Amino acid sequence: GQAALTVTATADSKTYDGQTYGGGNGVTYSGWKNSDSATVLGGTLSYAGNSQGAVNAGSYTITPQGLTSSNYAITFNSGTLTIGQAALTVTATAASKTYDGQTYVGGNGVTYSGWKGSDSATVLGGTLSYAGNSQGAVNAGGYTITPQGLTSSNYAITFNSGTLTVNRRLLTLSANKTYDGGTSLTGALTLGNL
């Protein structure tokens, strides 16, 4: 009868790149008799399983197939393809305003670094929002704008803060005096640009 031969797909891994996976990472053999090797097998090694055409981050099955032999009863064992998340950085754009007595809410947009393939913000889930001590800031000074709320199964997202600068408002003082020959000031003091 035929000898038992096991052909096992070698595990493979990659980082999400927006490209489809095809093929495999080779195979290992168990059960050769004498000095036999893969050269005694017929057919052509190929791969099947849900790894073929896989794009998104996750775990998939690589199944070897296509080899034949009159001397060996071949068992094909699957291996695992792991597609890991790619790194994506979301950075808050700096913002500035002049003190106006109003609270600051929101942000000034974000920039992205790390897109793969033709991906853009449209592939992200969640809703972009902002946190940090900029939210509700009123007085002149520097504050932190922290982006948040975006999600993705294909990207490991890092959120980087930006800066809100609230500038001082120019205060103009003017005095009016009617000359009366004396040294004291009488008249009106006017504050402008408040």
Tab-separated table of N, CA, C and O in Angstrom, residues 42-168:
chain	number	residue	atom	x	y	z
A	42	GLY	N	4.138	14.057	-8.157
A	42	GLY	CA	3.594	14.610	-9.383
A	42	GLY	C	2.710	15.805	-9.071
A	42	GLY	O	2.505	16.181	-7.914
A	43	GLY	N	2.157	16.381	-10.109
A	43	GLY	CA	1.296	17.537	-9.930
A	43	GLY	C	2.098	18.796	-9.650
A	43	GLY	O	3.323	18.815	-9.724
A	44	THR	N	1.378	19.836	-9.314
A	44	THR	CA	2.005	21.127	-9.028
A	44	THR	C	1.450	21.650	-7.711
A	44	THR	O	0.228	21.687	-7.515
A	45	LEU	N	2.351	22.047	-6.818
A	45	LEU	CA	1.926	22.611	-5.545
A	45	LEU	C	1.198	23.931	-5.795
A	45	LEU	O	1.701	24.816	-6.498
A	46	SER	N	0.008	24.055	-5.246
A	46	SER	CA	-0.737	25.302	-5.291
A	46	SER	C	-1.409	25.493	-3.938
A	46	SER	O	-1.288	24.641	-3.052
A	47	TYR	N	-2.087	26.588	-3.780
A	47	TYR	CA	-2.680	26.913	-2.485
A	47	TYR	C	-4.136	27.307	-2.643
A	47	TYR	O	-4.533	27.923	-3.625
A	48	ALA	N	-4.925	26.966	-1.640
A	48	ALA	CA	-6.330	27.330	-1.573
A	48	ALA	C	-6.602	27.842	-0.159
A	48	ALA	O	-5.675	28.129	0.585
A	49	GLY	N	-7.850	27.900	0.203
A	49	GLY	CA	-8.227	28.407	1.523
A	49	GLY	C	-8.619	29.864	1.429
A	49	GLY	O	-8.420	30.520	0.406
A	50	ASN	N	-9.155	30.395	2.518
A	50	ASN	CA	-9.633	31.783	2.486
A	50	ASN	C	-8.507	32.814	2.532
A	50	ASN	O	-8.752	34.014	2.507
A	51	SER	N	-7.247	32.351	2.579
A	51	SER	CA	-6.114	33.276	2.482
A	51	SER	C	-5.976	33.832	1.069
A	51	SER	O	-5.473	34.936	0.875
A	52	GLN	N	-6.442	33.059	0.090
A	52	GLN	CA	-6.295	33.479	-1.297
A	52	GLN	C	-7.247	34.641	-1.576
A	52	GLN	O	-8.464	34.504	-1.498
A	53	GLY	N	-6.663	35.794	-1.845
A	53	GLY	CA	-7.450	37.004	-2.068
A	53	GLY	C	-7.710	37.808	-0.805
A	53	GLY	O	-8.352	38.854	-0.853
A	54	ALA	N	-7.196	37.346	0.343
A	54	ALA	CA	-7.401	38.079	1.600
A	54	ALA	C	-6.696	39.436	1.536
A	54	ALA	O	-5.583	39.546	1.023
A	55	VAL	N	-7.349	40.456	2.058
A	55	VAL	CA	-6.789	41.806	2.068
A	55	VAL	C	-6.718	42.358	3.489
A	55	VAL	O	-5.704	42.915	3.903
A	56	ASN	N	-7.799	42.214	4.236
A	56	ASN	CA	-7.936	42.877	5.534
A	56	ASN	C	-7.192	42.164	6.654
A	56	ASN	O	-6.948	40.954	6.587
A	57	ALA	N	-6.876	42.911	7.698
A	57	ALA	CA	-6.204	42.349	8.871
A	57	ALA	C	-7.051	41.226	9.462
A	57	ALA	O	-8.278	41.314	9.496
A	58	GLY	N	-6.397	40.157	9.888
A	58	GLY	CA	-7.096	39.016	10.467
A	58	GLY	C	-6.306	37.742	10.248
A	58	GLY	O	-5.160	37.765	9.785
A	59	SER	N	-6.909	36.594	10.572
A	59	SER	CA	-6.286	35.288	10.401
A	59	SER	C	-7.026	34.514	9.316
A	59	SER	O	-8.261	34.515	9.270
A	60	TYR	N	-6.255	33.850	8.480
A	60	TYR	CA	-6.811	33.133	7.330
A	60	TYR	C	-6.127	31.766	7.197
A	60	TYR	O	-5.039	31.552	7.711
A	61	THR	N	-6.766	30.875	6.439
A	61	THR	CA	-6.264	29.528	6.233
A	61	THR	C	-5.552	29.418	4.891
A	61	THR	O	-6.093	29.788	3.859
A	62	ILE	N	-4.311	28.879	4.936
A	62	ILE	CA	-3.557	28.561	3.723
A	62	ILE	C	-3.606	27.040	3.577
A	62	ILE	O	-3.094	26.313	4.437
A	63	THR	N	-4.223	26.552	2.516
A	63	THR	CA	-4.363	25.110	2.325
A	63	THR	C	-3.561	24.662	1.109
A	63	THR	O	-3.861	25.078	-0.015
A	64	PRO	N	-2.533	23.814	1.314
A	64	PRO	CA	-1.776	23.313	0.169
A	64	PRO	C	-2.611	22.284	-0.598
A	64	PRO	O	-3.490	21.636	-0.033
A	65	GLN	N	-2.314	22.144	-1.887
A	65	GLN	CA	-3.038	21.178	-2.720
A	65	GLN	C	-2.249	20.935	-3.995
A	65	GLN	O	-1.233	21.568	-4.239
A	66	GLY	N	-2.727	19.997	-4.808
A	66	GLY	CA	-2.202	19.812	-6.158
A	66	GLY	C	-1.115	18.767	-6.327
A	66	GLY	O	-0.754	18.443	-7.450
A	67	LEU	N	-0.542	18.264	-5.236
A	67	LEU	CA	0.515	17.264	-5.363
A	67	LEU	C	-0.096	15.863	-5.417
A	67	LEU	O	-1.092	15.584	-4.747
A	68	THR	N	0.520	14.991	-6.201
A	68	THR	CA	0.029	13.610	-6.342
A	68	THR	C	1.190	12.631	-6.225
A	68	THR	O	2.359	13.002	-6.400
A	69	SER	N	0.856	11.375	-5.926
A	69	SER	CA	1.878	10.332	-5.852
A	69	SER	C	1.219	8.966	-5.926
A	69	SER	O	0.148	8.761	-5.346
A	70	SER	N	1.876	8.044	-6.605
A	70	SER	CA	1.384	6.659	-6.609
A	70	SER	C	1.932	5.898	-5.412
A	70	SER	O	1.390	4.863	-5.028
A	71	ASN	N	3.009	6.408	-4.787
A	71	ASN	CA	3.632	5.725	-3.648
A	71	ASN	C	3.194	6.255	-2.288
A	71	ASN	O	3.424	5.600	-1.272
A	72	TYR	N	2.620	7.469	-2.263
A	72	TYR	CA	2.262	8.086	-0.992
A	72	TYR	C	0.788	8.480	-0.975
A	72	TYR	O	0.253	8.983	-1.964
A	73	ALA	N	0.159	8.230	0.156
A	73	ALA	CA	-1.185	8.752	0.416
A	73	ALA	C	-0.978	10.105	1.083
A	73	ALA	O	-0.526	10.183	2.234
A	74	ILE	N	-1.273	11.166	0.354
A	74	ILE	CA	-0.933	12.510	0.817
A	74	ILE	C	-2.086	13.114	1.620
A	74	ILE	O	-3.227	13.136	1.175
A	75	THR	N	-1.737	13.632	2.811
A	75	THR	CA	-2.662	14.409	3.633
A	75	THR	C	-2.171	15.852	3.622
A	75	THR	O	-0.988	16.112	3.882
A	76	PHE	N	-3.076	16.762	3.287
A	76	PHE	CA	-2.717	18.183	3.253
A	76	PHE	C	-3.209	18.857	4.528
A	76	PHE	O	-4.394	18.788	4.841
A	77	ASN	N	-2.295	19.498	5.240
A	77	ASN	CA	-2.649	20.246	6.454
A	77	ASN	C	-2.499	21.741	6.195
A	77	ASN	O	-1.500	22.183	5.613
A	78	SER	N	-3.474	22.492	6.647
A	78	SER	CA	-3.459	23.942	6.445
A	78	SER	C	-2.505	24.634	7.409
A	78	SER	O	-2.211	24.140	8.499
A	79	GLY	N	-2.054	25.804	6.987
A	79	GLY	CA	-1.287	26.712	7.827
A	79	GLY	C	-2.080	28.000	7.980
A	79	GLY	O	-3.165	28.148	7.400
A	80	THR	N	-1.547	28.924	8.738
A	80	THR	CA	-2.268	30.171	9.017
A	80	THR	C	-1.554	31.369	8.415
A	80	THR	O	-0.336	31.513	8.536
A	81	LEU	N	-2.331	32.219	7.758
A	81	LEU	CA	-1.859	33.530	7.322
A	81	LEU	C	-2.381	34.537	8.324
A	81	LEU	O	-3.577	34.569	8.611
A	82	THR	N	-1.489	35.358	8.864
A	82	THR	CA	-1.883	36.431	9.771
A	82	THR	C	-1.557	37.763	9.105
A	82	THR	O	-0.405	38.019	8.757
A	83	ILE	N	-2.580	38.581	8.920
A	83	ILE	CA	-2.376	39.937	8.398
A	83	ILE	C	-2.561	40.884	9.578
A	83	ILE	O	-3.641	40.970	10.153
A	84	GLY	N	-1.480	41.556	9.959
A	84	GLY	CA	-1.514	42.480	11.095
A	84	GLY	C	-1.925	43.880	10.674
A	84	GLY	O	-1.874	44.241	9.491
A	85	GLN	N	-2.339	44.671	11.630
A	85	GLN	CA	-2.741	46.049	11.360
A	85	GLN	C	-1.528	46.899	10.986
A	85	GLN	O	-0.437	46.719	11.524
A	86	ALA	N	-1.733	47.810	10.075
A	86	ALA	CA	-0.709	48.792	9.718
A	86	ALA	C	-0.826	49.981	10.665
A	86	ALA	O	-1.893	50.247	11.221
A	87	ALA	N	0.273	50.692	10.852
A	87	ALA	CA	0.277	51.871	11.727
A	87	ALA	C	-0.279	53.079	10.978
A	87	ALA	O	0.082	53.328	9.826
A	88	LEU	N	-1.166	53.808	11.617
A	88	LEU	CA	-1.724	55.042	11.066
A	88	LEU	C	-1.656	56.107	12.148
A	88	LEU	O	-2.074	55.866	13.280
A	89	THR	N	-1.115	57.272	11.796
A	89	THR	CA	-1.027	58.377	12.748
A	89	THR	C	-2.013	59.473	12.343
A	89	THR	O	-2.046	59.876	11.185
A	90	VAL	N	-2.813	59.895	13.304
A	90	VAL	CA	-3.776	60.970	13.108
A	90	VAL	C	-3.328	62.138	14.003
A	90	VAL	O	-3.271	61.990	15.224
A	91	THR	N	-2.990	63.257	13.372
A	91	THR	CA	-2.444	64.398	14.114
A	91	THR	C	-3.365	65.604	13.977
A	91	THR	O	-3.742	65.987	12.857
A	92	ALA	N	-3.719	66.193	15.107
A	92	ALA	CA	-4.570	67.388	15.098
A	92	ALA	C	-3.804	68.565	14.514
A	92	ALA	O	-2.637	68.795	14.841
A	93	THR	N	-4.454	69.309	13.641
A	93	THR	CA	-3.876	70.516	13.050
A	93	THR	C	-3.947	71.643	14.085
A	93	THR	O	-4.964	71.811	14.758
A	94	ALA	N	-2.863	72.399	14.200
A	94	ALA	CA	-2.828	73.520	15.149
A	94	ALA	C	-3.902	74.546	14.789
A	94	ALA	O	-4.306	74.666	13.630
A	95	ALA	N	-4.366	75.263	15.798
A	95	ALA	CA	-5.368	76.310	15.600
A	95	ALA	C	-4.990	77.513	16.450
A	95	ALA	O	-4.274	77.383	17.450
A	96	SER	N	-5.466	78.681	16.045
A	96	SER	CA	-5.247	79.881	16.861
A	96	SER	C	-6.444	80.810	16.703
A	96	SER	O	-7.159	80.766	15.702
A	97	LYS	N	-6.653	81.599	17.710
A	97	LYS	CA	-7.706	82.606	17.672
A	97	LYS	C	-7.321	83.711	18.631
A	97	LYS	O	-6.454	83.552	19.487
A	98	THR	N	-7.975	84.842	18.471
A	98	THR	CA	-7.776	85.964	19.381
A	98	THR	C	-8.854	85.899	20.449
A	98	THR	O	-10.009	85.554	20.156
A	99	TYR	N	-8.468	86.189	21.667
A	99	TYR	CA	-9.410	86.161	22.785
A	99	TYR	C	-10.669	86.932	22.421
A	99	TYR	O	-10.614	88.080	21.968
A	100	ASP	N	-11.836	86.271	22.571
A	100	ASP	CA	-13.103	86.926	22.269
A	100	ASP	C	-14.159	86.646	23.333
A	100	ASP	O	-15.331	86.954	23.150
A	101	GLY	N	-13.730	86.014	24.434
A	101	GLY	CA	-14.666	85.719	25.509
A	101	GLY	C	-15.500	84.475	25.247
A	101	GLY	O	-16.294	84.071	26.093
A	102	GLN	N	-15.326	83.839	24.076
A	102	GLN	CA	-16.104	82.650	23.722
A	102	GLN	C	-15.294	81.386	23.984
A	102	GLN	O	-14.074	81.380	23.845
A	103	THR	N	-15.987	80.324	24.329
A	103	THR	CA	-15.295	79.048	24.571
A	103	THR	C	-14.951	78.394	23.244
A	103	THR	O	-15.681	78.505	22.259
A	104	TYR	N	-13.805	77.709	23.230
A	104	TYR	CA	-13.356	76.973	22.039
A	104	TYR	C	-13.911	75.560	22.108
A	104	TYR	O	-13.832	74.897	23.148
A	105	VAL	N	-14.461	75.099	21.001
A	105	VAL	CA	-14.988	73.743	20.916
A	105	VAL	C	-14.585	73.171	19.565
A	105	VAL	O	-14.641	73.860	18.556
A	106	GLY	N	-14.191	71.891	19.547
A	106	GLY	CA	-13.858	71.224	18.293
A	106	GLY	C	-12.380	71.265	18.000
A	106	GLY	O	-11.550	71.221	18.902
A	107	GLY	N	-12.059	71.331	16.715
A	107	GLY	CA	-10.666	71.330	16.300
A	107	GLY	C	-10.529	72.001	14.950
A	107	GLY	O	-11.471	72.594	14.424
A	108	ASN	N	-9.348	71.864	14.377
A	108	ASN	CA	-9.029	72.505	13.112
A	108	ASN	C	-8.686	71.453	12.059
A	108	ASN	O	-7.886	71.681	11.182
A	109	GLY	N	-9.275	70.257	12.200
A	109	GLY	CA	-8.984	69.178	11.265
A	109	GLY	C	-7.782	68.360	11.697
A	109	GLY	O	-7.151	68.642	12.720
A	110	VAL	N	-7.475	67.335	10.909
A	110	VAL	CA	-6.358	66.442	11.203
A	110	VAL	C	-5.608	66.115	9.924
A	110	VAL	O	-6.120	66.290	8.814
A	111	THR	N	-4.384	65.642	10.098
A	111	THR	CA	-3.614	65.089	8.985
A	111	THR	C	-3.359	63.621	9.293
A	111	THR	O	-3.347	63.208	10.462
A	112	TYR	N	-3.178	62.834	8.220
A	112	TYR	CA	-2.983	61.391	8.358
A	112	TYR	C	-1.617	61.010	7.804
A	112	TYR	O	-1.174	61.561	6.798
A	113	SER	N	-0.999	60.026	8.433
A	113	SER	CA	0.267	59.494	7.942
A	113	SER	C	0.233	57.975	8.082
A	113	SER	O	0.000	57.458	9.182
A	114	GLY	N	0.442	57.275	6.959
A	114	GLY	CA	0.519	55.822	7.016
A	114	GLY	C	-0.476	55.089	6.139
A	114	GLY	O	-0.578	53.860	6.221
A	115	TRP	N	-1.202	55.807	5.292
A	115	TRP	CA	-2.175	55.120	4.436
A	115	TRP	C	-1.498	54.072	3.577
A	115	TRP	O	-0.382	54.268	3.108
A	116	LYS	N	-2.195	52.966	3.323
A	116	LYS	CA	-1.721	51.895	2.454
A	116	LYS	C	-2.605	51.839	1.220
A	116	LYS	O	-3.814	52.067	1.295
A	117	GLY	N	-1.996	51.517	0.089
A	117	GLY	CA	-2.750	51.414	-1.156
A	117	GLY	C	-3.478	52.710	-1.450
A	117	GLY	O	-2.923	53.794	-1.322
A	118	SER	N	-4.736	52.605	-1.820
A	118	SER	CA	-5.528	53.788	-2.157
A	118	SER	C	-6.427	54.214	-0.997
A	118	SER	O	-7.373	54.980	-1.184
A	119	ASP	N	-6.140	53.730	0.211
A	119	ASP	CA	-6.965	54.058	1.366
A	119	ASP	C	-6.947	55.555	1.674
A	119	ASP	O	-5.973	56.253	1.391
A	120	SER	N	-8.032	56.004	2.276
A	120	SER	CA	-8.154	57.383	2.745
A	120	SER	C	-9.067	57.351	3.969
A	120	SER	O	-9.487	56.278	4.411
A	121	ALA	N	-9.397	58.508	4.479
A	121	ALA	CA	-10.220	58.590	5.690
A	121	ALA	C	-11.573	57.903	5.530
A	121	ALA	O	-12.213	57.550	6.521
A	122	THR	N	-11.993	57.666	4.302
A	122	THR	CA	-13.292	57.021	4.075
A	122	THR	C	-13.318	55.576	4.573
A	122	THR	O	-14.397	55.024	4.768
A	123	VAL	N	-12.148	54.948	4.785
A	123	VAL	CA	-12.125	53.553	5.254
A	123	VAL	C	-12.204	53.463	6.782
A	123	VAL	O	-12.282	52.365	7.330
A	124	LEU	N	-12.176	54.597	7.454
A	124	LEU	CA	-12.194	54.594	8.915
A	124	LEU	C	-13.623	54.573	9.439
A	124	LEU	O	-14.530	55.145	8.840
A	125	GLY	N	-13.792	53.930	10.580
A	125	GLY	CA	-15.068	53.939	11.270
A	125	GLY	C	-15.048	54.975	12.376
A	125	GLY	O	-14.053	55.660	12.600
A	126	GLY	N	-16.150	55.059	13.083
A	126	GLY	CA	-16.248	56.025	14.170
A	126	GLY	C	-16.452	57.430	13.635
A	126	GLY	O	-16.649	57.644	12.434
A	127	THR	N	-16.375	58.378	14.527
A	127	THR	CA	-16.560	59.783	14.165
A	127	THR	C	-15.427	60.587	14.784
A	127	THR	O	-15.162	60.464	15.984
A	128	LEU	N	-14.772	61.398	13.976
A	128	LEU	CA	-13.698	62.253	14.479
A	128	LEU	C	-14.269	63.258	15.459
A	128	LEU	O	-15.258	63.945	15.173
A	129	SER	N	-13.672	63.303	16.640
A	129	SER	CA	-14.037	64.311	17.634
A	129	SER	C	-12.749	64.769	18.308
A	129	SER	O	-11.669	64.271	17.997
A	130	TYR	N	-12.883	65.716	19.218
A	130	TYR	CA	-11.699	66.306	19.840
A	130	TYR	C	-11.856	66.354	21.346
A	130	TYR	O	-12.951	66.552	21.869
A	131	ALA	N	-10.742	66.180	22.032
A	131	ALA	CA	-10.675	66.275	23.487
A	131	ALA	C	-9.470	67.147	23.827
A	131	ALA	O	-8.929	67.828	22.964
A	132	GLY	N	-9.045	67.094	25.061
A	132	GLY	CA	-7.918	67.905	25.509
A	132	GLY	C	-8.422	69.161	26.202
A	132	GLY	O	-9.612	69.480	26.169
A	133	ASN	N	-7.496	69.888	26.815
A	133	ASN	CA	-7.902	71.065	27.581
A	133	ASN	C	-8.268	72.253	26.690
A	133	ASN	O	-8.643	73.308	27.184
A	134	SER	N	-8.201	72.078	25.368
A	134	SER	CA	-8.664	73.127	24.455
A	134	SER	C	-10.191	73.230	24.477
A	134	SER	O	-10.744	74.296	24.219
A	135	GLN	N	-10.842	72.117	24.785
A	135	GLN	CA	-12.304	72.104	24.763
A	135	GLN	C	-12.835	72.936	25.937
A	135	GLN	O	-12.618	72.605	27.091
A	136	GLY	N	-13.462	74.036	25.610
A	136	GLY	CA	-13.970	74.945	26.633
A	136	GLY	C	-12.992	76.042	27.003
A	136	GLY	O	-13.294	76.875	27.863
A	137	ALA	N	-11.822	76.083	26.363
A	137	ALA	CA	-10.837	77.126	26.683
A	137	ALA	C	-11.385	78.501	26.298
A	137	ALA	O	-12.031	78.659	25.258
A	138	VAL	N	-11.117	79.488	27.151
A	138	VAL	CA	-11.576	80.854	26.903
A	138	VAL	C	-10.404	81.821	26.915
A	138	VAL	O	-10.237	82.627	26.010
A	139	ASN	N	-9.586	81.752	27.946
A	139	ASN	CA	-8.540	82.744	28.190
A	139	ASN	C	-7.323	82.555	27.300
A	139	ASN	O	-7.063	81.459	26.794
A	140	ALA	N	-6.555	83.625	27.134
A	140	ALA	CA	-5.333	83.573	26.334
A	140	ALA	C	-4.382	82.534	26.907
A	140	ALA	O	-4.293	82.342	28.115
A	141	GLY	N	-3.707	81.811	26.014
A	141	GLY	CA	-2.749	80.799	26.435
A	141	GLY	C	-2.652	79.673	25.426
A	141	GLY	O	-3.242	79.729	24.342
A	142	GLY	N	-1.908	78.637	25.766
A	142	GLY	CA	-1.729	77.476	24.908
A	142	GLY	C	-2.497	76.288	25.455
A	142	GLY	O	-2.485	76.037	26.662
A	143	TYR	N	-3.159	75.541	24.576
A	143	TYR	CA	-3.995	74.418	24.982
A	143	TYR	C	-3.769	73.235	24.045
A	143	TYR	O	-3.299	73.396	22.922
A	144	THR	N	-4.161	72.059	24.494
A	144	THR	CA	-3.988	70.832	23.728
A	144	THR	C	-5.285	70.436	23.026
A	144	THR	O	-6.338	70.362	23.659
A	145	ILE	N	-5.178	70.165	21.710
A	145	ILE	CA	-6.289	69.627	20.924
A	145	ILE	C	-5.954	68.168	20.652
A	145	ILE	O	-4.965	67.878	19.979
A	146	THR	N	-6.748	67.256	21.172
A	146	THR	CA	-6.474	65.824	21.001
A	146	THR	C	-7.557	65.179	20.145
A	146	THR	O	-8.721	65.135	20.547
A	147	PRO	N	-7.168	64.661	18.958
A	147	PRO	CA	-8.169	63.985	18.137
A	147	PRO	C	-8.519	62.623	18.741
A	147	PRO	O	-7.711	62.030	19.468
A	148	GLN	N	-9.707	62.137	18.450
A	148	GLN	CA	-10.150	60.842	18.976
A	148	GLN	C	-11.349	60.367	18.163
A	148	GLN	O	-11.826	61.060	17.277
A	149	GLY	N	-11.806	59.147	18.465
A	149	GLY	CA	-13.068	58.653	17.944
A	149	GLY	C	-13.011	57.852	16.659
A	149	GLY	O	-14.006	57.259	16.266
A	150	LEU	N	-11.859	57.822	15.972
A	150	LEU	CA	-11.763	57.056	14.728
A	150	LEU	C	-11.347	55.619	15.030
A	150	LEU	O	-10.558	55.373	15.945
A	151	THR	N	-11.859	54.670	14.248
A	151	THR	CA	-11.548	53.253	14.459
A	151	THR	C	-11.234	52.595	13.114
A	151	THR	O	-11.610	53.099	12.050
A	152	SER	N	-10.554	51.454	13.187
A	152	SER	CA	-10.258	50.690	11.984
A	152	SER	C	-9.825	49.289	12.358
A	152	SER	O	-9.101	49.101	13.337
A	153	SER	N	-10.247	48.314	11.574
A	153	SER	CA	-9.759	46.954	11.791
A	153	SER	C	-8.430	46.738	11.079
A	153	SER	O	-7.669	45.845	11.446
A	154	ASN	N	-8.105	47.561	10.088
A	154	ASN	CA	-6.861	47.399	9.337
A	154	ASN	C	-5.716	48.274	9.821
A	154	ASN	O	-4.571	48.048	9.439
A	155	TYR	N	-6.022	49.270	10.636
A	155	TYR	CA	-4.990	50.195	11.101
A	155	TYR	C	-4.969	50.271	12.626
A	155	TYR	O	-6.018	50.334	13.267
A	156	ALA	N	-3.769	50.276	13.173
A	156	ALA	CA	-3.565	50.575	14.592
A	156	ALA	C	-3.345	52.093	14.647
A	156	ALA	O	-2.319	52.591	14.177
A	157	ILE	N	-4.312	52.810	15.179
A	157	ILE	CA	-4.311	54.274	15.105
A	157	ILE	C	-3.642	54.890	16.335
A	157	ILE	O	-3.957	54.554	17.468
A	158	THR	N	-2.711	55.804	16.063
A	158	THR	CA	-2.086	56.619	17.104
A	158	THR	C	-2.577	58.051	16.914
A	158	THR	O	-2.514	58.583	15.799
A	159	PHE	N	-3.096	58.639	17.977
A	159	PHE	CA	-3.606	60.010	17.914
A	159	PHE	C	-2.571	60.957	18.512
A	159	PHE	O	-2.155	60.777	19.664
A	160	ASN	N	-2.145	61.949	17.735
A	160	ASN	CA	-1.195	62.960	18.210
A	160	ASN	C	-1.915	64.293	18.380
A	160	ASN	O	-2.668	64.716	17.495
A	161	SER	N	-1.637	64.960	19.492
A	161	SER	CA	-2.282	66.238	19.788
A	161	SER	C	-1.670	67.381	18.992
A	161	SER	O	-0.514	67.315	18.563
A	162	GLY	N	-2.462	68.406	18.814
A	162	GLY	CA	-2.015	69.665	18.239
A	162	GLY	C	-2.213	70.756	19.284
A	162	GLY	O	-2.686	70.480	20.393
A	163	THR	N	-1.881	71.979	18.931
A	163	THR	CA	-1.948	73.078	19.894
A	163	THR	C	-2.960	74.132	19.473
A	163	THR	O	-3.013	74.527	18.308
A	164	LEU	N	-3.757	74.568	20.434
A	164	LEU	CA	-4.620	75.742	20.263
A	164	LEU	C	-3.929	76.899	20.961
A	164	LEU	O	-3.552	76.787	22.131
A	165	THR	N	-3.764	77.999	20.251
A	165	THR	CA	-3.207	79.212	20.854
A	165	THR	C	-4.290	80.272	20.866
A	165	THR	O	-4.826	80.639	19.815
A	166	VAL	N	-4.650	80.738	22.069
A	166	VAL	CA	-5.588	81.851	22.209
A	166	VAL	C	-4.732	83.078	22.486
A	166	VAL	O	-4.072	83.165	23.528
A	167	ASN	N	-4.713	83.999	21.525
A	167	ASN	CA	-3.894	85.200	21.638
A	167	ASN	C	-4.627	86.284	22.420
A	167	ASN	O	-5.858	86.348	22.400
A	168	ARG	N	-3.838	87.145	23.069
A	168	ARG	CA	-4.422	88.272	23.794
A	168	ARG	C	-5.053	89.236	22.812
A	168	ARG	O	-4.580	89.419	21.697
